[in-house]
CSV table of N, CA and C in Angstrom, one decimal:
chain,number,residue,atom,x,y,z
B,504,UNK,N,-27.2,34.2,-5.4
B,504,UNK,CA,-27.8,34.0,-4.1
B,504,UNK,C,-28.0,32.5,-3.8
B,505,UNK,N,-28.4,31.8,-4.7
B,505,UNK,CA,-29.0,30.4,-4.7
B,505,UNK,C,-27.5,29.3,-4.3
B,506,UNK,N,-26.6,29.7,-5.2
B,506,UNK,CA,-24.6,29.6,-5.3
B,506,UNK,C,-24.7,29.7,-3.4
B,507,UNK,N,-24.5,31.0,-3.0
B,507,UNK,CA,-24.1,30.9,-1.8
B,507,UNK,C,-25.1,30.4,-0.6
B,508,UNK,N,-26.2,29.5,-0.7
B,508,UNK,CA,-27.1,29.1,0.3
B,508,UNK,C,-26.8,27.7,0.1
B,509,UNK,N,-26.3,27.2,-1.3
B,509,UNK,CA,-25.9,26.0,-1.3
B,509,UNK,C,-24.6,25.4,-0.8
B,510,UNK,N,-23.8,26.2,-0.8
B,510,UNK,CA,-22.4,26.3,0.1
B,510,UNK,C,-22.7,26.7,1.4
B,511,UNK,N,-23.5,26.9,2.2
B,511,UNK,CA,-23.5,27.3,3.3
B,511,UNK,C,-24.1,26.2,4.0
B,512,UNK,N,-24.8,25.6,3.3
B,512,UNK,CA,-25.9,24.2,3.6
B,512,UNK,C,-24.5,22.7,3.2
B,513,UNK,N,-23.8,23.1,2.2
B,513,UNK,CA,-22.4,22.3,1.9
B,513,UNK,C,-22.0,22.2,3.3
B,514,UNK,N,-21.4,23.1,3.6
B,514,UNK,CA,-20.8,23.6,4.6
B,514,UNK,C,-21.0,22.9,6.3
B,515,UNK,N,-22.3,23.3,6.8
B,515,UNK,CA,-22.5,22.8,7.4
B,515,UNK,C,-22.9,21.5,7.3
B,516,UNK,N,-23.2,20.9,6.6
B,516,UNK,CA,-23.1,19.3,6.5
B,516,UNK,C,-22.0,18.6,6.5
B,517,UNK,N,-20.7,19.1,5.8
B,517,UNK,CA,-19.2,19.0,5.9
B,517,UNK,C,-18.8,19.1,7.6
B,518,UNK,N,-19.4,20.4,8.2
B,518,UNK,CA,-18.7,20.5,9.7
B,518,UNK,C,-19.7,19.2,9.9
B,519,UNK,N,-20.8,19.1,10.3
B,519,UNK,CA,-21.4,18.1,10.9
B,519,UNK,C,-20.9,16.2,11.3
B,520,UNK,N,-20.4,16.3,9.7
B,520,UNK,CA,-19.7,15.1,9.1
B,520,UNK,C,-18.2,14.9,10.0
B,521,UNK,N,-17.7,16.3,9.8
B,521,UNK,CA,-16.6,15.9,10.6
B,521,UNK,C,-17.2,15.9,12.0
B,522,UNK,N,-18.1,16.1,12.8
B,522,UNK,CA,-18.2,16.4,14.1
B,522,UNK,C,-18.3,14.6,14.3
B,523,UNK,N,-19.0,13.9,13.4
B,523,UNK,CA,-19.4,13.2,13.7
B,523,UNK,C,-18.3,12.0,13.3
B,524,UNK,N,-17.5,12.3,12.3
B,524,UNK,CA,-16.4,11.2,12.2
B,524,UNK,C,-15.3,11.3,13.4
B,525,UNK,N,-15.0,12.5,13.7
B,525,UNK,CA,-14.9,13.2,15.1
B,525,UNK,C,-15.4,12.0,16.4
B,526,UNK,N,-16.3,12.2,16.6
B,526,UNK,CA,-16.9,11.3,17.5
B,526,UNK,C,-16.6,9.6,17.5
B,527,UNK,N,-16.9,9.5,16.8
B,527,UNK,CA,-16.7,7.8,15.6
B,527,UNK,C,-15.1,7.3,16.4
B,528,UNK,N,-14.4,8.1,15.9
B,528,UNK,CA,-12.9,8.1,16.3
B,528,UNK,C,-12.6,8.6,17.6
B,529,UNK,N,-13.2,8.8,18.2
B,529,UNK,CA,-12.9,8.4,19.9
B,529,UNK,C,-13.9,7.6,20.6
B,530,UNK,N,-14.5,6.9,20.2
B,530,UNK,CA,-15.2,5.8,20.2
B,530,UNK,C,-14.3,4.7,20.3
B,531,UNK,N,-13.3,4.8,18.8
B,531,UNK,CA,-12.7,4.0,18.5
B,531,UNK,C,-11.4,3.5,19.1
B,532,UNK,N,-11.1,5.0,19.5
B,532,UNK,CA,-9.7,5.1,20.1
B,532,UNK,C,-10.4,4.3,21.5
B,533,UNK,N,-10.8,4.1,22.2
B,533,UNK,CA,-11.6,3.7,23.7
B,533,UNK,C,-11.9,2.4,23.5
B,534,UNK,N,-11.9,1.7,22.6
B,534,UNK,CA,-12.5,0.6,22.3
B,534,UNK,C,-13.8,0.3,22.0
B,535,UNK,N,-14.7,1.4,22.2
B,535,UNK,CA,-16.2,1.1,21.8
B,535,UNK,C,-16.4,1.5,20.0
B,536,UNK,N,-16.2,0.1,20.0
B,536,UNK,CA,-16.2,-0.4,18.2
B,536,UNK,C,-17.7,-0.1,17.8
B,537,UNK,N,-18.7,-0.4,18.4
B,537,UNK,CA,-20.0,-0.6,18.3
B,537,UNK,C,-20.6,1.1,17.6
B,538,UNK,N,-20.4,1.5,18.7
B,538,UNK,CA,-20.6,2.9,18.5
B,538,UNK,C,-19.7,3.7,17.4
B,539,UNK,N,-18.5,3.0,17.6
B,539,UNK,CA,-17.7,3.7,16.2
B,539,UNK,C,-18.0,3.6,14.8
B,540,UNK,N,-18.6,2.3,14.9
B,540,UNK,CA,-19.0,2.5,13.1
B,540,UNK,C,-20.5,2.9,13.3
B,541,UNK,N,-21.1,2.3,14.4
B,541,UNK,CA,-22.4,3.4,14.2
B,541,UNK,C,-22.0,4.9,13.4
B,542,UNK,N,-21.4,5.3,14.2
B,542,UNK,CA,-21.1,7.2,14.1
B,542,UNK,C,-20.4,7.1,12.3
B,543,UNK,N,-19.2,5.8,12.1
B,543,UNK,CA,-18.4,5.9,10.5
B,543,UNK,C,-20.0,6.2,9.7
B,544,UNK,N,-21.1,5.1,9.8
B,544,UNK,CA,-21.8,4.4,9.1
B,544,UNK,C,-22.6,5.9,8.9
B,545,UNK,N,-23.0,6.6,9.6
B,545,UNK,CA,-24.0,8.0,9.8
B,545,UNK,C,-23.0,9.0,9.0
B,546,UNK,N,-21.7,9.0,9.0
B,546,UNK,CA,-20.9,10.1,8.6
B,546,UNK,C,-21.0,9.6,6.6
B,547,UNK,N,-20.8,8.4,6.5
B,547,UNK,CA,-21.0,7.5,4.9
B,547,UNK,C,-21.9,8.5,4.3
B,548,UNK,N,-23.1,7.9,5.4
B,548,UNK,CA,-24.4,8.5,4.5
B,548,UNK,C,-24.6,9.7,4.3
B,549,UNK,N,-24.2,10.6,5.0
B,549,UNK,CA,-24.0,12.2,4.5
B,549,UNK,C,-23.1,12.4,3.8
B,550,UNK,N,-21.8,11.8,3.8
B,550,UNK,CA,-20.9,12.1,2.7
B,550,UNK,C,-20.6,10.5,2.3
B,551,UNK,N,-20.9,10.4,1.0
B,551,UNK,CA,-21.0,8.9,0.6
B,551,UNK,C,-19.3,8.6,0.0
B,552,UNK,N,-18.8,9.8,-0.5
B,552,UNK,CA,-17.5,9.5,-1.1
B,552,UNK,C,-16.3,9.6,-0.2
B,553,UNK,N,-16.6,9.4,1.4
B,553,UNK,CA,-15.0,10.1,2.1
B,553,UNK,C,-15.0,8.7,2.5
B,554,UNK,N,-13.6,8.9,1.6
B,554,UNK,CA,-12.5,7.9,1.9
B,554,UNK,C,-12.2,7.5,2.7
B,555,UNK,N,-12.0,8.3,3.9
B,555,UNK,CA,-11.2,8.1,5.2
B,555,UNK,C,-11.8,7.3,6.4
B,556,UNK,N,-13.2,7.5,6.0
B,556,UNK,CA,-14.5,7.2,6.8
B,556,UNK,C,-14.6,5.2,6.2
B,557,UNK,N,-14.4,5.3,4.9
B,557,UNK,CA,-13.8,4.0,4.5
B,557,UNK,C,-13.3,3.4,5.4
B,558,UNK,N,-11.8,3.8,4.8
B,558,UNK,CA,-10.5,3.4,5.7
B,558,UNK,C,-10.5,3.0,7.4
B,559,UNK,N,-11.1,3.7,7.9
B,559,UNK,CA,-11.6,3.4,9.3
B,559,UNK,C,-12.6,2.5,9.7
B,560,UNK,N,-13.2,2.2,8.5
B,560,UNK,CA,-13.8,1.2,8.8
B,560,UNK,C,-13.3,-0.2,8.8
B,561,UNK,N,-12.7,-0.1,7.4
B,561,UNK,CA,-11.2,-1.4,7.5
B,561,UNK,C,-11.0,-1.6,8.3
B,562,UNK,N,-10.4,-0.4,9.0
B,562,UNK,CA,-9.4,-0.8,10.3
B,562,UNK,C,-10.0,-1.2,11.8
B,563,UNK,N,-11.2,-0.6,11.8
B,563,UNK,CA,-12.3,-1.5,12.9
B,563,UNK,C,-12.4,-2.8,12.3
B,564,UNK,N,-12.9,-2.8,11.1
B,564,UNK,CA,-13.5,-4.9,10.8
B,564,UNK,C,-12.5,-5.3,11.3
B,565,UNK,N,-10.6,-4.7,11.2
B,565,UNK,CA,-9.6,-5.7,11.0
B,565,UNK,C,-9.8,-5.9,12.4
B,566,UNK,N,-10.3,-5.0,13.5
B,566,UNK,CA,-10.1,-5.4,14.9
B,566,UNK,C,-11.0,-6.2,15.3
B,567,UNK,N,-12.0,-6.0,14.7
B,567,UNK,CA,-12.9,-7.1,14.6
B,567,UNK,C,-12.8,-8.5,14.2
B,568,UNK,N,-11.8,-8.7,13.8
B,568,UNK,CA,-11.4,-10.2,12.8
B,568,UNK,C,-12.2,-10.2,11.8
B,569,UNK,N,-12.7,-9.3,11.6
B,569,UNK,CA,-13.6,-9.4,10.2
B,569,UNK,C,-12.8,-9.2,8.8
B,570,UNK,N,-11.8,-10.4,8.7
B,570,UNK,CA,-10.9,-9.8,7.3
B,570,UNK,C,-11.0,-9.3,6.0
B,571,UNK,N,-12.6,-10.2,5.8
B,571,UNK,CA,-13.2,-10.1,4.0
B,571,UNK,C,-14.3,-8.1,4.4
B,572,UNK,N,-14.0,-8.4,5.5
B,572,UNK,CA,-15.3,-6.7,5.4
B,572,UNK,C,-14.5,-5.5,4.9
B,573,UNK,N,-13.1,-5.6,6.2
B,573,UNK,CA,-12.1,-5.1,6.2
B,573,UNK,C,-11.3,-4.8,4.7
B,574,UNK,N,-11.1,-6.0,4.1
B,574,UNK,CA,-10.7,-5.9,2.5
B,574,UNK,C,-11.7,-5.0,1.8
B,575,UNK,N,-12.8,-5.2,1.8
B,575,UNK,CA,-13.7,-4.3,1.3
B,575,UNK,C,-13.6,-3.1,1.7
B,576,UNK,N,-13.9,-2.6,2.6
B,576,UNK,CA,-14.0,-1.4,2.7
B,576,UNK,C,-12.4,-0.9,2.6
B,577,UNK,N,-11.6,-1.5,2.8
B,577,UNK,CA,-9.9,-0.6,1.8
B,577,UNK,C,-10.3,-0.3,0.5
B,578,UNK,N,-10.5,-1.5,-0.1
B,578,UNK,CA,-11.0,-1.4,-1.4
B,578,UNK,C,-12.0,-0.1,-1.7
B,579,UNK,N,-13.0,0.5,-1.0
B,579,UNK,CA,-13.5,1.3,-1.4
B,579,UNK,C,-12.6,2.4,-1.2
B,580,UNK,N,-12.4,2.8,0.2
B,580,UNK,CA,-11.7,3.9,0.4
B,580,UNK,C,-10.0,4.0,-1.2
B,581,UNK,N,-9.7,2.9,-1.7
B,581,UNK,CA,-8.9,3.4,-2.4
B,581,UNK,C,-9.3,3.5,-3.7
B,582,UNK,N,-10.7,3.2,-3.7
B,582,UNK,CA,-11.6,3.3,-5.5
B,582,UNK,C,-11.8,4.9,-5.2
B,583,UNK,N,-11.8,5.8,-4.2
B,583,UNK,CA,-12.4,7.0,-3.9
B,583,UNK,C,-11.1,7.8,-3.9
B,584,UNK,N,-10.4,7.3,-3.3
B,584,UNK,CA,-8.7,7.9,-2.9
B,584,UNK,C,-7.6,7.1,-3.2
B,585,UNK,N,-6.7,6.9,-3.8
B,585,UNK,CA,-5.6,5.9,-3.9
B,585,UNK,C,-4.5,6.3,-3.2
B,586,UNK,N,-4.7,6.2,-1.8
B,586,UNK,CA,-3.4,7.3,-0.9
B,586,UNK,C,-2.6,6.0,-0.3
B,587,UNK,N,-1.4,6.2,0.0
B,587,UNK,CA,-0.5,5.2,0.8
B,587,UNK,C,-1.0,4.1,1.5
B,588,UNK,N,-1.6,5.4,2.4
B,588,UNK,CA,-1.8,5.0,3.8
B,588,UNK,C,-3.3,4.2,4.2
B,589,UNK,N,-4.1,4.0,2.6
B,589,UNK,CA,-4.9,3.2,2.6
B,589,UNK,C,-4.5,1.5,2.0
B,590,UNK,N,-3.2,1.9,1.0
B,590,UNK,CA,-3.0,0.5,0.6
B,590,UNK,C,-2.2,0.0,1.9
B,591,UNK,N,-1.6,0.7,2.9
B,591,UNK,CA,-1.6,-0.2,4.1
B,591,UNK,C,-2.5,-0.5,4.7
B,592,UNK,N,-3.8,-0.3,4.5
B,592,UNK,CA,-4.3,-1.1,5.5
B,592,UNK,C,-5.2,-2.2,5.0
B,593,UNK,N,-4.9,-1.7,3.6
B,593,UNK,CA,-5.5,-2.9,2.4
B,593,UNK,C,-4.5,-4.2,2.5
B,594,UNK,N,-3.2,-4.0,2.6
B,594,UNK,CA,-2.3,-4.7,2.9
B,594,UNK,C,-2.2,-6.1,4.3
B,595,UNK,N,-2.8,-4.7,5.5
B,595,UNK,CA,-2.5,-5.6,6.5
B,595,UNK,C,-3.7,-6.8,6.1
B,596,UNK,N,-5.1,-6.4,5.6
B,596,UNK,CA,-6.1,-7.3,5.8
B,596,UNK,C,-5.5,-8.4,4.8
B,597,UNK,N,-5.0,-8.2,3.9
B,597,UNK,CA,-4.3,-8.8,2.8
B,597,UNK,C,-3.5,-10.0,3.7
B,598,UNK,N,-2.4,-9.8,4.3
B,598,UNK,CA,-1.7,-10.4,5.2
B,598,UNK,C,-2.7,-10.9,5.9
B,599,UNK,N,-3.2,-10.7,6.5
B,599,UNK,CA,-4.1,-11.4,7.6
B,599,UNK,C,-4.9,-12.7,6.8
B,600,UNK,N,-5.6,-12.3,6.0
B,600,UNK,CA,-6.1,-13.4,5.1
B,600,UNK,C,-5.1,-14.1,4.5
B,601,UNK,N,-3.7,-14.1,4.5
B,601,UNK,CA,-2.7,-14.6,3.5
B,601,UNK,C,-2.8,-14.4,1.5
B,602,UNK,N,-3.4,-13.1,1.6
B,602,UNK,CA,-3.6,-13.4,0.4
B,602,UNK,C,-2.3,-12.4,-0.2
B,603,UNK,N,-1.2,-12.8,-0.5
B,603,UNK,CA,0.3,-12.7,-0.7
B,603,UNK,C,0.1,-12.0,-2.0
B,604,UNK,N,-0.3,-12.9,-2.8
B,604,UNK,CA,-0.5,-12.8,-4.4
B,604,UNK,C,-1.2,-11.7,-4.7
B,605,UNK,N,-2.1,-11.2,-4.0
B,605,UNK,CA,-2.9,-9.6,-3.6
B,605,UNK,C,-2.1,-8.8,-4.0
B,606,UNK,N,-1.0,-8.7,-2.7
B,606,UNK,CA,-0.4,-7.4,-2.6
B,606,UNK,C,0.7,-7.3,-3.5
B,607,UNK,N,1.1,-8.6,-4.4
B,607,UNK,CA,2.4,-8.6,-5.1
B,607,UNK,C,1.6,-7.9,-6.7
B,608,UNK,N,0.0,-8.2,-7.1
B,608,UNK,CA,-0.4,-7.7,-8.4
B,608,UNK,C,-0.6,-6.2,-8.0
B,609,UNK,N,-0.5,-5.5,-6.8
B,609,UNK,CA,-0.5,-4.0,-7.0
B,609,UNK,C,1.1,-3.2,-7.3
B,610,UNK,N,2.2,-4.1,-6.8
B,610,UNK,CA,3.2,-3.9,-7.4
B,610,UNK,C,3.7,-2.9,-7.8
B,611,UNK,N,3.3,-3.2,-9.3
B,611,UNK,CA,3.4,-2.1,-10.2
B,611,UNK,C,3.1,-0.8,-9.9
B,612,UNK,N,1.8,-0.4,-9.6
B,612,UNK,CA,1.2,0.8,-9.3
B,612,UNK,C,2.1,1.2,-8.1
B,613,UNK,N,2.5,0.2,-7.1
B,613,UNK,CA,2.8,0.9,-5.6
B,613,UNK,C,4.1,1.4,-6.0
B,614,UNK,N,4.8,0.9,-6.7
B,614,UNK,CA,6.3,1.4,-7.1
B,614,UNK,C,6.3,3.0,-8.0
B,615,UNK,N,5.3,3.1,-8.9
B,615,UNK,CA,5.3,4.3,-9.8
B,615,UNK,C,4.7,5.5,-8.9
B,616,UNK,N,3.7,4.5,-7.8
B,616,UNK,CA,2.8,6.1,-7.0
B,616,UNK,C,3.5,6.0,-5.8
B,617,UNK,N,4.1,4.9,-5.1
B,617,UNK,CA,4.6,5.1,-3.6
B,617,UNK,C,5.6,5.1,-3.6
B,618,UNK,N,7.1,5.1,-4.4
B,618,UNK,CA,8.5,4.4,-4.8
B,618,UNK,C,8.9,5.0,-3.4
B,619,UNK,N,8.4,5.8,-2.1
B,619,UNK,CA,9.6,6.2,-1.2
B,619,UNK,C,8.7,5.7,0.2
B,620,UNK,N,7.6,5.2,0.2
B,620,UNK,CA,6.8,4.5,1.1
B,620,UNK,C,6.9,3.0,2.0
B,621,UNK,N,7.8,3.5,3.1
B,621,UNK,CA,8.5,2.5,3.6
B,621,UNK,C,7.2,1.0,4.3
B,622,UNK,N,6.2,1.1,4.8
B,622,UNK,CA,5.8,0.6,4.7
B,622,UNK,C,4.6,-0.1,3.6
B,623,UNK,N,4.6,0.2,2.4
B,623,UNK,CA,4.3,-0.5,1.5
B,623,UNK,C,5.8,-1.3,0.9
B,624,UNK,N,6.6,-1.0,0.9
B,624,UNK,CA,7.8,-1.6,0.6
B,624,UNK,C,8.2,-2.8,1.7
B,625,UNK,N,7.9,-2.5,2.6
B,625,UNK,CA,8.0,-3.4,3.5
B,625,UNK,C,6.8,-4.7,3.5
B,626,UNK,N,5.6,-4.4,3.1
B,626,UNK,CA,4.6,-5.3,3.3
B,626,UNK,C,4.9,-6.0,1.5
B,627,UNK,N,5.4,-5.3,0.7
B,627,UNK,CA,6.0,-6.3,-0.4
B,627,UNK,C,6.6,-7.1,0.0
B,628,UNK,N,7.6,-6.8,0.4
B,628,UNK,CA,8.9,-7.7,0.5
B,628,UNK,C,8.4,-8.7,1.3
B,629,UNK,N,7.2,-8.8,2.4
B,629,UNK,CA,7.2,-9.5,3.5
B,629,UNK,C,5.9,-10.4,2.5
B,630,UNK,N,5.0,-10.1,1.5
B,630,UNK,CA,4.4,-10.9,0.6
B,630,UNK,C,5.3,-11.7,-0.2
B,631,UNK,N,6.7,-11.1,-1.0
B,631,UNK,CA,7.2,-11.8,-1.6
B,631,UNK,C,8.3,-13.0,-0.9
B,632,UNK,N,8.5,-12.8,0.5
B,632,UNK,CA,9.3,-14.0,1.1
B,632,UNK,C,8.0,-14.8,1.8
B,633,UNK,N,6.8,-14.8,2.3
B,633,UNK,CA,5.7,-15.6,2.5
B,633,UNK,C,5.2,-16.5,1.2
B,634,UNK,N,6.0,-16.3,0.0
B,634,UNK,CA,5.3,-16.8,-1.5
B,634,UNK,C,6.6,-17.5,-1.6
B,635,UNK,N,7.8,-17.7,-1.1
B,635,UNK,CA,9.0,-18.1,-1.0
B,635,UNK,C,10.3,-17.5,-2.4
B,636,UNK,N,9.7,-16.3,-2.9
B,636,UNK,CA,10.5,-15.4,-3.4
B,636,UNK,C,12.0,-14.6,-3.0
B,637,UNK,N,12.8,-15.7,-2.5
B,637,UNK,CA,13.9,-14.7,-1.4
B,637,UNK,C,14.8,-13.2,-1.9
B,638,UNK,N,15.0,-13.5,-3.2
B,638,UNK,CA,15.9,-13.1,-4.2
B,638,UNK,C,14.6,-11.3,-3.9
B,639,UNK,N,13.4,-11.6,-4.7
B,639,UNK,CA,12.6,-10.3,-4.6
B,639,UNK,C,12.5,-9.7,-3.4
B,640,UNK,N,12.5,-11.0,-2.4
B,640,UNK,CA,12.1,-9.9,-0.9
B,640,UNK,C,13.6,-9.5,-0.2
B,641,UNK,N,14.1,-9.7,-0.5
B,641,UNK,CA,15.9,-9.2,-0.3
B,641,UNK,C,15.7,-8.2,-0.6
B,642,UNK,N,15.8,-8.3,-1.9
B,642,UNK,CA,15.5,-6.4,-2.6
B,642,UNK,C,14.6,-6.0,-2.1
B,643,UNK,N,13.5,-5.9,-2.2
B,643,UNK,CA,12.7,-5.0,-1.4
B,643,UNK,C,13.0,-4.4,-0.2
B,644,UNK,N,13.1,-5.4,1.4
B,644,UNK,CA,13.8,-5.3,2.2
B,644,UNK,C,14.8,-4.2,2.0
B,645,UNK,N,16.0,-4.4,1.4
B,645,UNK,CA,17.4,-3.3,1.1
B,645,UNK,C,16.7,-2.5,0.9
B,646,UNK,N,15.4,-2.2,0.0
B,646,UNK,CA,14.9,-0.8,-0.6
B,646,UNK,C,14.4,-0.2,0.5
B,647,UNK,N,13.5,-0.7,1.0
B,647,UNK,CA,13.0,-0.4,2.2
B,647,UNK,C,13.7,0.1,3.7
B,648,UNK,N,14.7,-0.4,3.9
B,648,UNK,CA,15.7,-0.3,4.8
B,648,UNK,C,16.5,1.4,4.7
B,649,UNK,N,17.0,1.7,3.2
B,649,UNK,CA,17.3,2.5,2.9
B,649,UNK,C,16.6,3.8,3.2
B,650,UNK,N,15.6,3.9,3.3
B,650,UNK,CA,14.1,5.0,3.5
B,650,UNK,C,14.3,5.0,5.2
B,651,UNK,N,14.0,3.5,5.8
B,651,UNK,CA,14.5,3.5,7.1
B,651,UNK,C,14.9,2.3,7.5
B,652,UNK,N,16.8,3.3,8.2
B,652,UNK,CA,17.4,2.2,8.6
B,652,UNK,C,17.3,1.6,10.1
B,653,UNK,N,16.5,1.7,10.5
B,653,UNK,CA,16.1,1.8,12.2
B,653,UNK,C,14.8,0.6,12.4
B,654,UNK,N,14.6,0.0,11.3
B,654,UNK,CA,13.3,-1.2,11.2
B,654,UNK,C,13.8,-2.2,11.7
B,655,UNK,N,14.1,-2.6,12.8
B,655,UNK,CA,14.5,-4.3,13.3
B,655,UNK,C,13.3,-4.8,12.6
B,656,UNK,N,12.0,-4.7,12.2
B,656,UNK,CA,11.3,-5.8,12.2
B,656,UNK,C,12.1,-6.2,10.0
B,657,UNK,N,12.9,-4.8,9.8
B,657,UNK,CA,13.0,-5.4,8.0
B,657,UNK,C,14.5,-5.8,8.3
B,658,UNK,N,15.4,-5.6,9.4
B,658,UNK,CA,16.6,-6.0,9.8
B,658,UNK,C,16.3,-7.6,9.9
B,659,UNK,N,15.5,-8.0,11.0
B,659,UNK,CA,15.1,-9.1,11.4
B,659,UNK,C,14.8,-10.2,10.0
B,660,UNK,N,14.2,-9.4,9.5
B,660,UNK,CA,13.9,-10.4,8.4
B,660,UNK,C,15.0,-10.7,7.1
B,661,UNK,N,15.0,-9.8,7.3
B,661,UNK,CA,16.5,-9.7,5.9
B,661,UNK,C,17.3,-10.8,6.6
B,662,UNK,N,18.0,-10.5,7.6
B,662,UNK,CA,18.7,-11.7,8.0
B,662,UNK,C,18.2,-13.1,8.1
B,663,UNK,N,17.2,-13.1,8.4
B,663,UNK,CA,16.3,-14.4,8.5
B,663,UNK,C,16.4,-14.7,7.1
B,664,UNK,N,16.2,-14.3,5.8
B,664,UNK,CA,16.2,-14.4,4.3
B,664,UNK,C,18.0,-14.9,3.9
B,665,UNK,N,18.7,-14.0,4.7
B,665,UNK,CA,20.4,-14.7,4.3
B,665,UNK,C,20.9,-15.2,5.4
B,666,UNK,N,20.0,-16.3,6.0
B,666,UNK,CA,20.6,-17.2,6.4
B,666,UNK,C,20.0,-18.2,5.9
């Protein structure tokens, strides 16, 4: 009995959470930033471990120009979750701050957990030709291209690299 009052109390605190990251994110989508991490920041504290609620927060600081917040809170969302689509956004604050050397020591991991992930391959390559590595960001580039060949922005660059 005690099992199923605790899941039901789970439960509705889970719907709530979403109602409210829910909300947060059309806040965000509209521009009212203010209000959207208000609503991220309320959804945190009831669920302290969702990732995603992280991640969105990233990606507000990033609109905020807030780069070092933005790095942080990727950072958490991928100490909680280690998904793709958070090291891009770890990435872009990465780029924004110039910090090149960042995204080239995840590397390793991005290749064994992401090897088919066109934009993490792509935000390599574009770290290793900003560090003036052309030979690495060639390859990557090709790698990247291959997954998809429809990227003018890794066309663009490739050629800008062999000329």
């Amino acid at each position: 009995m005690k099992k199923s009052i605790i899941r039901m109390r789970e439960n509705i605190i889970m719907s709530t959470v979403k109602e409210i990251i829910n909300n947060g994110f059309s806040n965000h989508q509209y521009g009212n930033l203010i209000d959207a991490e208000k609503a991220y920041l309320e959804a945190l504290r009831m669920d302290e471990e969702n990732a995603d609620v992280c991640n969105l927060l990233s990606v507000l600081k990033l609109q905020q120009d807030k780069v070092n917040s933005a790095i942080d809170w990727a950072e958490k969302a991928i100490n909680r979750n280690a998904c793709d689509y958070y090291y891009e956004t770890l990435f872009q604050a990465y780029i924004r701050a110039g910090f090149y050397e960042k995204i080239i020591e995840c590397e390793n991991y991005i290749m064994k957990a992401f090897p088919k992930s066109f934009p993490l391959l792509f935000n390599l390559a574009l770290a290793y030709k900003n560090l003036k590595n052309n030979t690495r960001a060639i390859e990557l580039y090709e790698r990247a291209l291959k997954l998809d060949p429809s990227s003018y922005q890794a066309w663009a660059n490739l050629g800008h690299l062999y000329s």
